[in-house]
mmCIF file of C-alpha atoms in Angstrom:
data_model
loop_
_atom_site.group_PDB
_atom_site.id
_atom_site.type_symbol
_atom_site.label_atom_id
_atom_site.label_comp_id
_atom_site.label_asym_id
_atom_site.label_seq_id
_atom_site.Cartn_x
_atom_site.Cartn_y
_atom_site.Cartn_z
ATOM 1 C CA MET A 1 69.015 -9.021 8.798
ATOM 2 C CA ARG A 2 66.443 -6.486 7.669
ATOM 3 C CA ILE A 3 64.835 -3.809 9.834
ATOM 4 C CA GLN A 4 62.667 -0.788 9.085
ATOM 5 C CA LEU A 5 64.600 2.430 9.722
ATOM 6 C CA ASN A 6 62.514 5.592 9.580
ATOM 7 C CA GLY A 7 60.055 3.758 7.332
ATOM 8 C CA GLU A 8 62.655 2.374 4.911
ATOM 9 C CA ALA A 9 64.130 -1.120 4.626
ATOM 10 C CA PHE A 10 67.656 -1.257 6.083
ATOM 11 C CA GLU A 11 70.095 -4.193 6.126
ATOM 12 C CA LEU A 12 72.562 -4.814 8.914
ATOM 13 C CA PRO A 13 74.376 -7.803 10.436
ATOM 14 C CA ALA A 14 72.567 -9.950 13.005
ATOM 15 C CA GLY A 15 73.307 -9.108 16.629
ATOM 16 C CA GLU A 16 73.672 -5.346 16.119
ATOM 17 C CA THR A 17 72.670 -3.058 18.973
ATOM 18 C CA LEU A 18 71.141 0.401 18.805
ATOM 19 C CA VAL A 19 74.611 1.846 19.486
ATOM 20 C CA ASP A 20 75.988 -0.099 16.500
ATOM 21 C CA LEU A 21 73.209 1.307 14.328
ATOM 22 C CA LEU A 22 73.882 4.880 15.485
ATOM 23 C CA VAL A 23 77.592 4.419 14.696
ATOM 24 C CA ARG A 24 76.686 3.201 11.173
ATOM 25 C CA LEU A 25 74.489 6.266 10.735
ATOM 26 C CA GLU A 26 77.286 8.543 12.025
ATOM 27 C CA LEU A 27 75.055 9.783 14.831
ATOM 28 C CA THR A 28 77.387 8.962 17.734
ATOM 29 C CA GLY A 29 77.351 11.806 20.242
ATOM 30 C CA LYS A 30 74.446 13.567 18.515
ATOM 31 C CA ARG A 31 71.226 14.403 20.328
ATOM 32 C CA VAL A 32 68.781 11.827 19.009
ATOM 33 C CA ALA A 33 65.743 9.998 20.310
ATOM 34 C CA VAL A 34 65.326 6.351 19.334
ATOM 35 C CA GLU A 35 62.019 4.522 19.158
ATOM 36 C CA LEU A 36 62.018 0.739 18.792
ATOM 37 C CA ASN A 37 58.723 -0.940 17.888
ATOM 38 C CA LEU A 38 56.751 2.109 19.110
ATOM 39 C CA ASP A 39 58.611 2.370 22.465
ATOM 40 C CA ILE A 40 61.184 5.052 23.286
ATOM 41 C CA VAL A 41 64.508 3.477 24.283
ATOM 42 C CA PRO A 42 66.440 5.462 26.920
ATOM 43 C CA ARG A 43 70.001 6.373 25.925
ATOM 44 C CA SER A 44 71.261 4.286 28.864
ATOM 45 C CA GLN A 45 69.822 1.167 27.161
ATOM 46 C CA HIS A 46 71.115 1.760 23.610
ATOM 47 C CA ALA A 47 74.221 -0.413 24.103
ATOM 48 C CA SER A 48 72.272 -3.334 25.563
ATOM 49 C CA THR A 49 69.330 -3.262 23.128
ATOM 50 C CA VAL A 50 69.915 -5.860 20.415
ATOM 51 C CA LEU A 51 67.986 -5.416 17.191
ATOM 52 C CA GLY A 52 66.056 -8.288 15.620
ATOM 53 C CA GLU A 53 64.697 -9.168 12.202
ATOM 54 C CA GLY A 54 61.750 -6.955 11.303
ATOM 55 C CA ASP A 55 62.255 -4.432 14.108
ATOM 56 C CA ARG A 56 60.909 -0.942 13.403
ATOM 57 C CA VAL A 57 63.325 1.800 14.415
ATOM 58 C CA GLU A 58 62.692 5.528 14.265
ATOM 59 C CA VAL A 59 65.598 7.901 14.881
ATOM 60 C CA VAL A 60 64.664 11.530 15.484
ATOM 61 C CA HIS A 61 67.153 14.368 15.760
ATOM 62 C CA ALA A 62 66.621 16.693 18.726
ATOM 63 C CA ILE A 63 66.552 20.331 17.699
ATOM 64 C CA GLY A 64 67.101 23.055 20.263
ATOM 65 C CA GLY A 65 65.595 26.470 20.144
ATOM 66 C CA GLY A 66 64.184 29.146 22.231
#
């Protein structure tokens, strides 16, 4: 299936979750925020959020500072 990932076309198997996508992107355990179709998805829902054809996903890395 095809999604939009950070504005670019991205192919992945049907039935993938946000966690599966983060594993593919090697972002497991990293501090990231995920937006799906303009809504922020809480980390607690990443494993249960199944991606669909045409979904728009934005992954943003959290940067600390002070």
